[in-house]
Amino acid sequence: MPAPLRLIESSPDLPAEADAVVIGAGITGSFAAYYLAKRGLKVALIEKGVVSGEQSSRNWGWCRQQNRDARELPISTRSLDLWERFAADSGEDTGFRRCGLFYVSNNDEELATWAKWRELAVTMGVSTHMLSGEEATTRAAFTRQHWKGGVFSPDDGIANPRLAAPAVAKALLALGGTVHQNCAARGLESSGGAVSAVVTEKGVIPTRLVVMAGGAWASSFCYQLGVRFPQAAVRQSIMAVATSGLALPDAFYSKSISITRRGDGCHSLAISGRARVDPTAQFVRFQRQFLPMFLRRWRNLSPGGIEGVRSGHEQVTRWRLDAPTPMERMRILDPKVDPSTIRLTRKRAAALIPALADVAMVGSWAGYVDSTPDGVPVIGEVPSVPGLILAAGFSGHGFGIGPGSGHLIADIATGAAPIVDPDAYRLSRFDSGGAIDVAEF
Ligand SMILES: Cc1cc2nc3c(=O)[nH]c(=O)nc-3n(C[C@H](O)[C@H](O)[C@H](O)COP(=O)(O)OP(=O)(O)OC[C@H]3O[C@@H](n4cnc5c(N)ncnc54)[C@H](O)[C@@H]3O)c2cc1C
């Protein structure tokens, strides 16, 4: 089933032309379109399904600095401020709150990793507190267990995946931008060696600037342009339970389960990192580069099935611009929930948190998490296609940094001073065939 989502209306007509066309209305594309429009550009946001129908509505909603790889820490810090500023500037509600994130563990190695991460974080001005066993146990009284330790990051928070990207798209409309749903971008036209238009299923939009923020579909779109973008997606499953009136935290992590308040009388429950790998032709194409990542994460991964092929997002075939593409056959990636993960999540939740033993499940859904080989996104210009900016591969943590990513895309597009150094996000880092520096978290 799809995750709960606020639906918004589309603009009536495609524009005759645009200063910028953003392809993909997840959190990344929506914020990119918003920040471009704030700079006075005429922006069209193109979405093959509905705004936020894929990963951006299916996640936990964590907006964290805690345990971020060093390459993503500055953008996550900036994003927290931008979440707040967006609400103040637009009047739209993303559900963002700095409620703090709370982690517990009984594993010495895990606690040592968090303590080591803290050494880095404090040098970058991030506030995070290691908790003693007593502090962690007191704070996690709802688990009725003793914990060896934990960590609390007070400045981090959560936003509501049901509301966030639609709120940003609404803000774009208020700035004069347009939003086009059920409108797949099939490809690009070029003139004089640079992008000159986006070809959509509903017509052509002349433009000199395109942002490809297509999430799990980005690599197959790049393939049409002869651009090699190593990307792979794994399928994660998550459930929501009714928790009104229960004394539970907003955001809590343990290796067993994580829980997050959803803002609609529910909490989502999930097992961090647990996923199915559904083999596809694209997966085979890039498997060598993903080997270090899969070796690092194999404990949480298990083989999937034909779901990836059925979904059609990982194509290594060329499609025509004048005929329906795989994207029009799969408007919204809504992969099958893994029943064994849901059963295990329920069982672990009941064992860990007595208050969750008898709560009703209100829904469960799955999402394809798109990743790069090193677990760090690509955000930057594609050198071989002047006028195209690629922003994808957010590797399971792109929701929280959505505002910073969107801002950075607008910076790159307009030649403004970048909000953070974009060097770590270059596509070309995967060209050399050199060692892959896999993100720790
Ligand atoms: C279960 C789960 C839990 C997660 N938890 C967190 C978390 O707590 N915190 C966090 O930061 N991140 C989390 N993530 C990851 C996060 O959801 C993603 O990194 C983020 O949402 C990616 O956003 P995006 O906009 O890049 O992609 P998406 O949200 O996938 O959006 C891409 C959009 O592009 C559209 N599209 C693609 N191609 C085309 C085309 N050619 N034409 C038109 N439209 C197109 C798609 O339909 C889609 O709507 C989680 C993910 C999952 C699945």
PDB file of N, CA and C in Angstrom, residues 376-425:
ATOM      1  N   VAL A 376      26.844   8.137  -0.416  1.00  0.00           N
ATOM      2  CA  VAL A 376      26.791   9.609  -0.390  1.00  0.00           C
ATOM      3  C   VAL A 376      26.136  10.037  -1.709  1.00  0.00           C
ATOM      4  N   PRO A 377      25.247  11.036  -1.693  1.00  0.00           N
ATOM      5  CA  PRO A 377      24.533  11.356  -2.940  1.00  0.00           C
ATOM      6  C   PRO A 377      25.432  11.983  -4.008  1.00  0.00           C
ATOM      7  N   VAL A 378      24.883  12.009  -5.213  1.00  0.00           N
ATOM      8  CA  VAL A 378      25.462  12.829  -6.281  1.00  0.00           C
ATOM      9  C   VAL A 378      24.625  14.097  -6.375  1.00  0.00           C
ATOM     10  N   ILE A 379      25.277  15.239  -6.258  1.00  0.00           N
ATOM     11  CA  ILE A 379      24.602  16.529  -6.462  1.00  0.00           C
ATOM     12  C   ILE A 379      25.571  17.375  -7.272  1.00  0.00           C
ATOM     13  N   GLY A 380      25.258  17.587  -8.532  1.00  0.00           N
ATOM     14  CA  GLY A 380      26.176  18.415  -9.316  1.00  0.00           C
ATOM     15  C   GLY A 380      25.878  18.346 -10.798  1.00  0.00           C
ATOM     16  N   GLU A 381      26.603  19.192 -11.518  1.00  0.00           N
ATOM     17  CA  GLU A 381      26.435  19.244 -12.968  1.00  0.00           C
ATOM     18  C   GLU A 381      26.972  17.957 -13.596  1.00  0.00           C
ATOM     19  N   VAL A 382      26.350  17.573 -14.707  1.00  0.00           N
ATOM     20  CA  VAL A 382      26.842  16.427 -15.468  1.00  0.00           C
ATOM     21  C   VAL A 382      27.703  17.002 -16.591  1.00  0.00           C
ATOM     22  N   PRO A 383      29.029  16.839 -16.506  1.00  0.00           N
ATOM     23  CA  PRO A 383      29.912  17.535 -17.454  1.00  0.00           C
ATOM     24  C   PRO A 383      29.585  17.256 -18.914  1.00  0.00           C
ATOM     25  N   SER A 384      29.150  16.023 -19.228  1.00  0.00           N
ATOM     26  CA  SER A 384      28.920  15.689 -20.649  1.00  0.00           C
ATOM     27  C   SER A 384      27.575  16.215 -21.169  1.00  0.00           C
ATOM     28  N   VAL A 385      26.725  16.723 -20.284  1.00  0.00           N
ATOM     29  CA  VAL A 385      25.417  17.258 -20.708  1.00  0.00           C
ATOM     30  C   VAL A 385      25.247  18.664 -20.106  1.00  0.00           C
ATOM     31  N   PRO A 386      25.871  19.675 -20.731  1.00  0.00           N
ATOM     32  CA  PRO A 386      25.780  21.027 -20.150  1.00  0.00           C
ATOM     33  C   PRO A 386      24.320  21.451 -19.973  1.00  0.00           C
ATOM     34  N   GLY A 387      24.020  21.963 -18.787  1.00  0.00           N
ATOM     35  CA  GLY A 387      22.647  22.374 -18.483  1.00  0.00           C
ATOM     36  C   GLY A 387      21.905  21.367 -17.626  1.00  0.00           C
ATOM     37  N   LEU A 388      22.518  20.178 -17.414  1.00  0.00           N
ATOM     38  CA  LEU A 388      21.862  19.154 -16.589  1.00  0.00           C
ATOM     39  C   LEU A 388      22.555  19.039 -15.231  1.00  0.00           C
ATOM     40  N   ILE A 389      21.749  19.125 -14.167  1.00  0.00           N
ATOM     41  CA  ILE A 389      22.244  18.881 -12.807  1.00  0.00           C
ATOM     42  C   ILE A 389      21.599  17.586 -12.324  1.00  0.00           C
ATOM     43  N   LEU A 390      22.427  16.676 -11.821  1.00  0.00           N
ATOM     44  CA  LEU A 390      21.928  15.400 -11.291  1.00  0.00           C
ATOM     45  C   LEU A 390      21.932  15.475  -9.766  1.00  0.00           C
ATOM     46  N   ALA A 391      20.821  15.039  -9.146  1.00  0.00           N
ATOM     47  CA  ALA A 391      20.741  15.010  -7.676  1.00  0.00           C
ATOM     48  C   ALA A 391      19.984  13.745  -7.288  1.00  0.00           C
ATOM     49  N   ALA A 392      20.717  12.700  -6.980  1.00  0.00           N
ATOM     50  CA  ALA A 392      20.078  11.415  -6.632  1.00  0.00           C
ATOM     51  C   ALA A 392      21.087  10.554  -5.882  1.00  0.00           C
ATOM     52  N   GLY A 393      20.605   9.377  -5.469  1.00  0.00           N
ATOM     53  CA  GLY A 393      21.483   8.458  -4.732  1.00  0.00           C
ATOM     54  C   GLY A 393      21.608   8.859  -3.274  1.00  0.00           C
ATOM     55  N   PHE A 394      20.501   9.255  -2.660  1.00  0.00           N
ATOM     56  CA  PHE A 394      20.571   9.789  -1.295  1.00  0.00           C
ATOM     57  C   PHE A 394      20.717   8.691  -0.223  1.00  0.00           C
ATOM     58  N   SER A 395      20.733   7.442  -0.663  1.00  0.00           N
ATOM     59  CA  SER A 395      21.248   6.325   0.127  1.00  0.00           C
ATOM     60  C   SER A 395      20.608   6.147   1.499  1.00  0.00           C
ATOM     61  N   GLY A 396      19.299   6.386   1.557  1.00  0.00           N
ATOM     62  CA  GLY A 396      18.583   6.138   2.807  1.00  0.00           C
ATOM     63  C   GLY A 396      18.600   7.278   3.784  1.00  0.00           C
ATOM     64  N   HIS A 397      19.230   8.422   3.400  1.00  0.00           N
ATOM     65  CA  HIS A 397      19.186   9.547   4.339  1.00  0.00           C
ATOM     66  C   HIS A 397      18.989  10.896   3.654  1.00  0.00           C
ATOM     67  N   GLY A 398      18.219  10.898   2.548  1.00  0.00           N
ATOM     68  CA  GLY A 398      18.056  12.137   1.788  1.00  0.00           C
ATOM     69  C   GLY A 398      16.896  13.005   2.222  1.00  0.00           C
ATOM     70  N   PHE A 399      15.996  12.454   3.054  1.00  0.00           N
ATOM     71  CA  PHE A 399      14.839  13.249   3.456  1.00  0.00           C
ATOM     72  C   PHE A 399      15.282  14.419   4.344  1.00  0.00           C
ATOM     73  N   GLY A 400      16.051  14.099   5.370  1.00  0.00           N
ATOM     74  CA  GLY A 400      16.459  15.140   6.325  1.00  0.00           C
ATOM     75  C   GLY A 400      17.285  16.240   5.695  1.00  0.00           C
ATOM     76  N   ILE A 401      18.058  15.890   4.656  1.00  0.00           N
ATOM     77  CA  ILE A 401      18.895  16.920   4.021  1.00  0.00           C
ATOM     78  C   ILE A 401      18.229  17.504   2.775  1.00  0.00           C
ATOM     79  N   GLY A 402      16.932  17.226   2.598  1.00  0.00           N
ATOM     80  CA  GLY A 402      16.210  17.754   1.437  1.00  0.00           C
ATOM     81  C   GLY A 402      16.362  19.260   1.258  1.00  0.00           C
ATOM     82  N   PRO A 403      16.186  20.052   2.320  1.00  0.00           N
ATOM     83  CA  PRO A 403      16.309  21.503   2.144  1.00  0.00           C
ATOM     84  C   PRO A 403      17.722  21.923   1.713  1.00  0.00           C
ATOM     85  N   GLY A 404      18.734  21.325   2.346  1.00  0.00           N
ATOM     86  CA  GLY A 404      20.112  21.680   1.992  1.00  0.00           C
ATOM     87  C   GLY A 404      20.444  21.253   0.569  1.00  0.00           C
ATOM     88  N   SER A 405      19.959  20.068   0.178  1.00  0.00           N
ATOM     89  CA  SER A 405      20.222  19.596  -1.186  1.00  0.00           C
ATOM     90  C   SER A 405      19.574  20.530  -2.195  1.00  0.00           C
ATOM     91  N   GLY A 406      18.308  20.892  -1.929  1.00  0.00           N
ATOM     92  CA  GLY A 406      17.607  21.793  -2.848  1.00  0.00           C
ATOM     93  C   GLY A 406      18.298  23.137  -2.955  1.00  0.00           C
ATOM     94  N   HIS A 407      18.762  23.649  -1.807  1.00  0.00           N
ATOM     95  CA  HIS A 407      19.461  24.938  -1.785  1.00  0.00           C
ATOM     96  C   HIS A 407      20.759  24.842  -2.579  1.00  0.00           C
ATOM     97  N   LEU A 408      21.495  23.737  -2.369  1.00  0.00           N
ATOM     98  CA  LEU A 408      22.773  23.563  -3.070  1.00  0.00           C
ATOM     99  C   LEU A 408      22.555  23.473  -4.585  1.00  0.00           C
ATOM    100  N   ILE A 409      21.507  22.766  -4.983  1.00  0.00           N
ATOM    101  CA  ILE A 409      21.198  22.665  -6.420  1.00  0.00           C
ATOM    102  C   ILE A 409      20.948  24.064  -6.992  1.00  0.00           C
ATOM    103  N   ALA A 410      20.177  24.868  -6.268  1.00  0.00           N
ATOM    104  CA  ALA A 410      19.897  26.237  -6.747  1.00  0.00           C
ATOM    105  C   ALA A 410      21.181  27.064  -6.785  1.00  0.00           C
ATOM    106  N   ASP A 411      22.061  26.849  -5.810  1.00  0.00           N
ATOM    107  CA  ASP A 411      23.352  27.565  -5.800  1.00  0.00           C
ATOM    108  C   ASP A 411      24.163  27.224  -7.054  1.00  0.00           C
ATOM    109  N   ILE A 412      24.250  25.911  -7.321  1.00  0.00           N
ATOM    110  CA  ILE A 412      25.042  25.460  -8.477  1.00  0.00           C
ATOM    111  C   ILE A 412      24.432  26.011  -9.764  1.00  0.00           C
ATOM    112  N   ALA A 413      23.100  25.940  -9.840  1.00  0.00           N
ATOM    113  CA  ALA A 413      22.410  26.356 -11.074  1.00  0.00           C
ATOM    114  C   ALA A 413      22.578  27.843 -11.351  1.00  0.00           C
ATOM    115  N   THR A 414      22.623  28.639 -10.284  1.00  0.00           N
ATOM    116  CA  THR A 414      22.653  30.090 -10.483  1.00  0.00           C
ATOM    117  C   THR A 414      24.050  30.678 -10.299  1.00  0.00           C
ATOM    118  N   GLY A 415      25.022  29.829  -9.994  1.00  0.00           N
ATOM    119  CA  GLY A 415      26.387  30.325  -9.823  1.00  0.00           C
ATOM    120  C   GLY A 415      26.593  31.071  -8.515  1.00  0.00           C
ATOM    121  N   ALA A 416      25.691  30.851  -7.552  1.00  0.00           N
ATOM    122  CA  ALA A 416      25.839  31.503  -6.234  1.00  0.00           C
ATOM    123  C   ALA A 416      26.877  30.746  -5.400  1.00  0.00           C
ATOM    124  N   ALA A 417      27.353  31.386  -4.341  1.00  0.00           N
ATOM    125  CA  ALA A 417      28.277  30.698  -3.434  1.00  0.00           C
ATOM    126  C   ALA A 417      27.540  29.496  -2.847  1.00  0.00           C
ATOM    127  N   PRO A 418      28.123  28.301  -2.936  1.00  0.00           N
ATOM    128  CA  PRO A 418      27.383  27.115  -2.469  1.00  0.00           C
ATOM    129  C   PRO A 418      27.222  27.101  -0.951  1.00  0.00           C
ATOM    130  N   ILE A 419      26.070  26.621  -0.531  1.00  0.00           N
ATOM    131  CA  ILE A 419      25.753  26.585   0.900  1.00  0.00           C
ATOM    132  C   ILE A 419      26.712  25.655   1.646  1.00  0.00           C
ATOM    133  N   VAL A 420      27.186  24.615   0.961  1.00  0.00           N
ATOM    134  CA  VAL A 420      28.252  23.751   1.491  1.00  0.00           C
ATOM    135  C   VAL A 420      29.156  23.393   0.308  1.00  0.00           C
ATOM    136  N   ASP A 421      30.346  22.919   0.620  1.00  0.00           N
ATOM    137  CA  ASP A 421      31.270  22.513  -0.443  1.00  0.00           C
ATOM    138  C   ASP A 421      30.699  21.284  -1.170  1.00  0.00           C
ATOM    139  N   PRO A 422      30.441  21.404  -2.478  1.00  0.00           N
ATOM    140  CA  PRO A 422      29.808  20.265  -3.179  1.00  0.00           C
ATOM    141  C   PRO A 422      30.795  19.215  -3.675  1.00  0.00           C
ATOM    142  N   ASP A 423      32.067  19.375  -3.367  1.00  0.00           N
ATOM    143  CA  ASP A 423      33.075  18.514  -3.983  1.00  0.00           C
ATOM    144  C   ASP A 423      32.817  17.015  -3.726  1.00  0.00           C
ATOM    145  N   ALA A 424      32.382  16.667  -2.507  1.00  0.00           N
ATOM    146  CA  ALA A 424      32.179  15.245  -2.171  1.00  0.00           C
ATOM    147  C   ALA A 424      31.040  14.625  -2.963  1.00  0.00           C
ATOM    148  N   TYR A 425      30.231  15.454  -3.618  1.00  0.00           N
ATOM    149  CA  TYR A 425      29.021  14.951  -4.301  1.00  0.00           C
ATOM    150  C   TYR A 425      29.201  14.825  -5.812  1.00  0.00           C
TER     151      TYR A 425
END
